[in-house]
Amino acid sequence: MATEAPPLTPIRWRGRSVLVLDQTLLPGEEVWLELTDYGAVIDAIQNMRIRGAPCIGVAGAYGVALAALEYSAEPGRLARRLRTAADQIRRARPTGANLDWAVRRMMNVAAEHASRPEAAADALVAEAQRIQAEDQDANAAIGRLGAELLPTEASVLTHCNTGSLATGGGGTALGVITTAWSQGKLARVYATETRPLLQGARLTAWELARAGVDATVLPDSAAGSLMRRGCVTAVVVGADRIAANGDVANKIGTYTLAVLAREHHVPFYVAAPTSTVDLDLPNGNAIPIEERPDHEVTHVAGVRIVAEGVSVLNMAFDVTPGEYVNAIVTENGVARGGPASRGLARMMEHSHA
Ligand code: MRU
């Protein structure tokens, strides 16, 4: 078993810039990038150097803070320029709710400083750091509450990456898993998302190895067989956006896992902070699904594996209807049943809007 490594924080504010761990290079290389302007933050989000819905929210918040610093020499124009920057930042990736949520929070702080713009940049840096710290606390609560749902000796399957790399803290679904592991409740973790971006194989496996958790990576297409053999006690995944009726958008392949879980009577849990919940959307049909560039499918590690001229469909996310979800774990409590929408609305009453 590997020795436990110190907590991982893939994004940090330093002085007048943001440091991010380039996740496209993991696990081979640990390269830190220093982003000094908001355009570089947008680029890092779009190119998946920084990813995972809550972490993208934190990055977007730092992006607004960087824009405020960039324009602080002209306080008279700050409000208008910040609005333009905020609009560009919130469009960087469309599916995750946390980016828009964080940018809105930042713009509320900017609005409070309309009469003293010279103080806005400091206030915005502080707000972005608060957003990150709150996500860290939310992750800890989600980890505790989610671990309570798992029986002892559980074998848990998780999809994509929802750990420290994807959040401001210890992770959502992966936070549940590492908490349960530290309580001695887990027998094994199965990690999927072996295509197109290998977020499970590259990132989750790396995080679990780092944390000393016994993990097995399997091709996405093997999940059904594994469940049929009775090897999976529960599926725990994260979310990018949760609609008011409990429909959940998450990394492509999540819906398939939910259907398989139901077929095999395996509970299917979603772990996410309330900043991922979007009560303005009545159901999952209204969630925008990001389509990403073809090369993520046609190429593996820079090598073309699909014949030239063949068309590609690269939907980065899918929507799992709420009725497939046994419980949604947030920092404010667990919404049970499918759909878990009534419980969800109650949880939002205590959240930071
Ligand atoms: O495309 P990504 O890597 O940003 O997608 C990540 C996921 O889908 C995660 O499951 C989700 O963001 C939850 S992260 C806590």
PDB file of C-alpha atoms in Angstrom, residues 23 43 48 51 53 57-58 84 96 104 114-115 118 121 160 172 186 203 218 268 273-274 298 305 309-310 318 321 348:
ATOM      1  CA  GLN A  23      -4.115  18.071 -15.394  1.00  0.00           C
ATOM      2  CA  ASP A  43      -7.788  28.927 -21.970  1.00  0.00           C
ATOM      3  CA  MET A  48      -8.986  20.941 -19.474  1.00  0.00           C
ATOM      4  CA  ARG A  51     -11.355  20.739 -14.789  1.00  0.00           C
ATOM      5  CA  ALA A  53     -17.150  21.440 -12.064  1.00  0.00           C
ATOM      6  CA  GLY A  57     -15.955  27.425 -10.448  1.00  0.00           C
ATOM      7  CA  VAL A  58     -12.953  28.298  -8.273  1.00  0.00           C
ATOM      8  CA  THR A  84     -17.292  41.721 -20.411  1.00  0.00           C
ATOM      9  CA  GLY A  96     -21.115  22.679 -15.060  1.00  0.00           C
ATOM     10  CA  ARG A 104     -22.326  35.537 -10.363  1.00  0.00           C
ATOM     11  CA  ALA A 114     -19.434  50.251  -7.579  1.00  0.00           C
ATOM     12  CA  SER A 115     -18.838  53.457  -5.607  1.00  0.00           C
ATOM     13  CA  GLU A 118     -10.225  51.013  -6.223  1.00  0.00           C
ATOM     14  CA  ALA A 121      -9.768  43.931  -6.741  1.00  0.00           C
ATOM     15  CA  CYS A 160     -14.403  10.168 -14.103  1.00  0.00           C
ATOM     16  CA  THR A 172     -17.154  14.924  -3.856  1.00  0.00           C
ATOM     17  CA  LEU A 186     -14.131  -0.054   1.868  1.00  0.00           C
ATOM     18  CA  LEU A 203      -6.546  11.171 -12.596  1.00  0.00           C
ATOM     19  CA  LEU A 218     -11.463  -1.044 -15.720  1.00  0.00           C
ATOM     20  CA  PHE A 268     -26.546   4.746  -7.348  1.00  0.00           C
ATOM     21  CA  PRO A 273     -22.030  20.628  -3.400  1.00  0.00           C
ATOM     22  CA  THR A 274     -25.136  22.826  -3.520  1.00  0.00           C
ATOM     23  CA  THR A 298      -9.870  10.421 -32.944  1.00  0.00           C
ATOM     24  CA  ILE A 305      -6.631   5.930 -34.101  1.00  0.00           C
ATOM     25  CA  GLY A 309     -12.681  11.709 -42.703  1.00  0.00           C
ATOM     26  CA  VAL A 310     -14.862   9.704 -40.284  1.00  0.00           C
ATOM     27  CA  ASP A 318     -24.922  12.973 -20.260  1.00  0.00           C
ATOM     28  CA  PRO A 321     -32.895  11.004 -14.904  1.00  0.00           C
ATOM     29  CA  MET A 348     -30.705  24.853  -1.087  1.00  0.00           C
TER      30      MET A 348
END
